[in-house]
XYZ file of C-alpha atoms in Angstrom:
326
model
C 127.324 37.288 74.207
C 125.564 37.547 70.878
C 128.092 35.852 68.615
C 130.774 37.295 66.371
C 130.452 40.419 64.218
C 132.726 42.232 61.799
C 132.751 45.560 59.963
C 135.185 47.021 57.431
C 135.510 50.439 55.858
C 137.364 51.959 52.934
C 136.915 55.590 53.885
C 134.253 58.247 54.393
C 133.677 61.053 51.897
C 132.655 59.723 48.494
C 131.951 61.792 45.393
C 128.280 61.369 44.373
C 129.371 61.076 40.732
C 131.849 58.282 41.415
C 131.799 56.102 38.274
C 129.720 52.947 38.596
C 132.702 50.759 37.764
C 134.665 52.277 40.641
C 131.738 51.693 42.982
C 131.547 48.045 41.978
C 135.299 47.573 42.407
C 135.041 49.002 45.910
C 132.103 46.760 46.821
C 133.898 43.702 45.501
C 136.979 44.464 47.585
C 134.910 45.075 50.714
C 133.006 41.834 50.122
C 136.245 39.908 49.647
C 137.626 41.305 52.889
C 134.418 40.560 54.775
C 134.471 36.970 53.563
C 138.107 36.665 54.601
C 137.224 37.846 58.086
C 134.118 35.661 58.288
C 136.142 32.589 57.379
C 138.701 33.434 60.062
C 135.990 33.965 62.677
C 134.350 30.654 61.787
C 137.764 29.075 62.353
C 137.763 30.616 65.851
C 140.619 33.054 65.283
C 140.647 35.732 67.992
C 139.432 39.217 67.114
C 142.924 40.749 67.141
C 144.128 38.264 64.506
C 141.109 38.919 62.302
C 141.423 42.709 62.217
C 145.096 42.414 61.283
C 144.340 39.863 58.578
C 141.607 41.980 56.999
C 143.518 45.269 57.101
C 146.569 43.568 55.555
C 144.321 42.564 52.660
C 143.116 46.141 52.277
C 146.692 47.465 52.423
C 147.736 45.096 49.659
C 145.085 46.301 47.212
C 145.700 49.721 45.590
C 141.996 50.649 45.451
C 141.867 52.422 48.810
C 144.273 54.801 50.524
C 146.512 52.497 52.573
C 149.627 50.474 51.865
C 149.989 50.142 48.094
C 148.007 53.005 46.563
C 148.567 55.384 49.484
C 148.147 59.110 48.986
C 151.317 61.038 48.192
C 153.002 63.754 50.190
C 153.790 67.128 48.681
C 157.219 65.672 47.818
C 155.672 62.780 45.902
C 156.562 60.117 48.471
C 154.432 57.861 50.640
C 154.326 58.126 54.454
C 151.951 55.575 55.968
C 150.514 55.108 59.428
C 148.470 52.472 61.211
C 147.265 51.339 64.609
C 145.778 48.244 66.182
C 144.109 47.697 69.545
C 143.064 44.619 71.483
C 140.121 45.247 73.800
C 141.456 42.583 76.159
C 143.576 44.683 78.488
C 143.434 47.652 76.072
C 146.747 46.654 74.532
C 147.697 48.767 71.524
C 150.393 49.541 68.977
C 150.829 52.233 66.350
C 153.263 53.491 63.709
C 153.622 56.659 61.653
C 155.859 57.874 58.870
C 156.719 54.409 57.562
C 157.956 54.424 53.983
C 159.106 50.872 53.197
C 156.988 48.548 55.373
C 154.677 46.558 53.116
C 151.978 46.126 55.769
C 152.037 48.902 58.371
C 149.227 47.326 60.438
C 151.414 44.286 61.133
C 154.259 46.522 62.247
C 151.817 48.267 64.596
C 150.948 44.894 66.096
C 154.636 44.104 66.584
C 155.031 47.412 68.422
C 152.221 46.237 70.705
C 153.614 42.752 71.271
C 157.393 43.009 70.950
C 158.337 46.481 72.162
C 157.996 48.268 75.497
C 156.168 51.092 73.721
C 152.795 51.823 72.153
C 153.837 54.076 69.270
C 156.899 54.317 67.020
C 157.361 56.765 64.150
C 159.553 57.585 61.142
C 163.159 56.351 61.378
C 162.504 54.611 64.696
C 159.602 52.663 63.228
C 161.643 51.749 60.155
C 164.570 50.570 62.292
C 162.230 48.477 64.452
C 160.716 46.938 61.300
C 164.113 45.752 60.163
C 164.950 44.410 63.614
C 161.738 42.380 63.528
C 162.341 41.093 60.009
C 159.060 42.329 58.517
C 158.738 42.531 54.747
C 159.989 45.807 53.319
C 159.877 47.168 49.780
C 161.047 50.267 47.941
C 158.840 53.338 48.398
C 158.012 53.133 44.689
C 155.978 49.971 45.377
C 153.305 52.065 47.080
C 153.129 54.738 44.357
C 150.591 54.304 41.576
C 150.516 56.130 38.256
C 147.036 57.352 39.087
C 148.161 58.969 42.333
C 151.085 60.673 40.618
C 148.600 62.255 38.253
C 146.292 63.309 41.073
C 149.184 64.867 43.005
C 150.032 66.916 39.915
C 146.413 68.022 39.740
C 146.457 68.884 43.435
C 149.492 71.094 43.054
C 147.972 72.922 40.075
C 144.488 73.381 41.539
C 143.111 75.555 44.298
C 140.218 73.179 44.769
C 139.391 70.117 46.788
C 139.369 66.661 45.244
C 137.242 64.749 47.732
C 137.780 61.433 45.982
C 141.294 61.725 44.630
C 140.858 58.562 42.572
C 138.417 60.242 40.179
C 140.139 60.087 36.744
C 141.579 63.435 35.726
C 139.812 63.181 32.380
C 136.566 65.083 32.539
C 137.271 66.317 36.041
C 135.852 69.751 35.221
C 132.382 68.246 35.093
C 132.763 66.109 38.205
C 131.272 67.308 41.452
C 134.342 66.047 43.296
C 135.858 69.416 42.391
C 134.405 72.400 44.201
C 135.316 76.052 44.168
C 135.478 76.632 47.914
C 138.175 74.613 49.664
C 137.384 73.073 53.053
C 139.542 73.917 56.001
C 141.517 72.046 58.610
C 142.364 73.867 61.833
C 141.094 77.062 60.187
C 143.409 76.798 57.186
C 142.394 75.771 53.647
C 143.793 72.542 52.256
C 144.057 71.843 48.563
C 143.182 68.140 48.464
C 141.350 65.920 50.909
C 141.700 62.151 50.491
C 139.692 60.422 53.211
C 139.951 56.833 52.037
C 141.473 55.363 55.187
C 140.775 51.649 55.741
C 139.774 49.902 58.921
C 138.276 46.803 60.498
C 136.512 46.106 63.790
C 135.699 42.647 65.115
C 134.090 40.973 68.081
C 134.745 37.246 68.201
C 132.577 34.463 69.610
C 134.206 34.955 73.025
C 133.092 38.606 73.137
C 136.604 39.965 72.604
C 136.721 43.236 70.645
C 139.544 44.554 68.467
C 140.083 47.366 65.971
C 142.679 48.342 63.375
C 143.070 51.332 61.057
C 145.587 52.095 58.284
C 146.107 55.000 55.891
C 148.402 56.904 53.587
C 146.909 60.171 54.854
C 146.077 63.207 52.776
C 147.036 63.678 49.148
C 149.571 66.534 48.907
C 150.021 66.564 52.699
C 153.034 68.157 54.331
C 155.783 65.655 55.032
C 155.673 64.665 58.672
C 151.911 65.165 59.008
C 150.280 62.677 61.384
C 146.549 62.087 61.238
C 144.032 60.335 63.454
C 144.546 56.784 62.183
C 147.557 55.905 64.389
C 146.241 57.768 67.410
C 144.652 55.493 69.989
C 141.366 56.997 71.141
C 141.030 59.140 68.040
C 141.112 56.931 64.945
C 141.160 53.565 66.712
C 139.904 52.232 70.030
C 138.916 48.909 71.584
C 137.961 47.877 75.106
C 135.742 45.334 76.836
C 132.643 47.128 75.497
C 133.387 47.817 71.837
C 135.847 48.264 68.984
C 135.870 51.392 66.787
C 137.688 52.518 63.619
C 137.277 56.040 62.217
C 137.800 57.681 58.839
C 137.489 61.173 57.416
C 138.858 64.551 58.439
C 141.680 63.527 60.721
C 142.082 66.808 62.503
C 138.395 66.820 63.505
C 138.575 63.188 64.622
C 141.609 63.996 66.778
C 139.913 66.990 68.413
C 136.836 64.914 69.204
C 138.740 61.786 70.348
C 136.051 60.138 68.266
C 136.741 56.427 68.730
C 137.112 56.647 72.506
C 133.955 58.773 72.736
C 131.857 55.880 71.447
C 133.060 53.697 74.312
C 132.719 56.564 76.787
C 129.066 57.318 76.074
C 128.283 53.598 76.169
C 129.952 53.336 79.557
C 128.885 56.608 81.183
C 125.572 57.378 79.458
C 124.427 53.793 79.067
C 123.825 54.143 75.330
C 123.583 51.170 73.003
C 126.117 50.781 70.218
C 124.183 52.435 67.380
C 122.933 55.162 69.736
C 126.513 55.854 70.795
C 127.736 56.002 67.198
C 124.927 58.377 66.191
C 125.528 60.600 69.224
C 129.264 60.885 68.601
C 128.905 61.652 64.880
C 126.324 64.344 65.645
C 127.795 65.892 68.787
C 131.573 65.443 68.693
C 132.670 66.445 65.183
C 131.788 70.140 65.375
C 132.010 71.106 61.675
C 134.244 68.196 60.736
C 133.319 65.435 58.308
C 133.933 61.809 59.234
C 132.527 58.336 59.680
C 133.169 55.257 61.780
C 132.412 51.567 62.154
C 131.927 49.792 65.462
C 131.135 46.456 67.082
C 130.059 45.693 70.641
C 130.955 42.796 72.900
C 127.307 41.704 72.583
C 127.801 40.929 68.885
C 126.228 44.141 67.568
C 127.569 46.070 64.597
C 127.018 49.736 63.696
C 128.244 52.524 61.447
C 127.667 56.239 61.139
C 128.886 59.132 58.987
C 128.044 62.735 58.131
C 129.715 62.661 54.706
C 128.104 62.010 51.333
C 128.937 58.326 51.695
C 131.259 55.807 53.273
C 132.696 52.626 51.773
C 131.648 49.987 54.294
C 130.552 46.418 54.907
C 129.467 44.377 57.893
C 128.382 40.872 58.843
C 127.182 39.011 61.919
C 127.128 35.384 63.003
C 123.357 35.112 62.470
C 123.844 35.431 58.691
C 123.377 39.182 58.198
C 125.747 40.730 55.632
C 125.684 44.145 53.960
C 128.024 46.147 51.763
C 127.254 49.761 50.863
C 128.493 53.212 49.980
C 125.596 55.636 50.332
C 123.045 56.321 53.081
């Protein structure tokens, strides 16, 4: 075992003209979350506790697309989803379509630990949340003024807003807006908001865990489920590694991206970074995505084929890095 390691992400697919202030805010949040996780690891918290702790912090900050600040559906509401997985025994839990749960990742963990199931959605997930006594809030808590404005823009435009948090003012000169919309499953979509959040951890005992949380796509159809709550697609952990993905959900689902990292490590004998690079190159077809990963040996890796990915990582030997671009 090579000691503990942690990685966090705030989404893949970043506009190259993202204002400097926004970049700094993102880096500060990622750094804060890394330090939170590092402190927990130094206190010998198990990996599963650390990923939940860090993702809760990300969900509570409106900067990225999860929890408060989640992307809005076409009806102007928030439908969130999350998953968590413990590499010890491959235990997992996931939720979709939650509208009042303040921290969806914690509800996902309760599904794992206090229900006979692995995945609950919509009214069933909400009912379970109330049975478990988790903190709930009005749906309005998750809605920000900025996202209301971006949803309005999405409905009026036939273009893609890759970073939906770009201020509407001056948008006509921002390269986040392009004339040719990208497609999902062969159909054009009007707005793509890839700022899912996630965390992967290996603790000092070599135990791996992963968690992912998102509000999904801006202007998405109500009822749409992406990769983030799907075990093996957006999230995966086993005795070899922990993986959290972000980006074009439909492509991640088709490629079972997170599980593929573990599979090529196990069956092809690839190292962690080799496995990440292979999966990003060979399993996304024409999709755009990124991922973070840790191994049970204390390694950390990331990979993406988008313009950038909000990310940070640290290891027990003192290495720490926060970045956005290549």
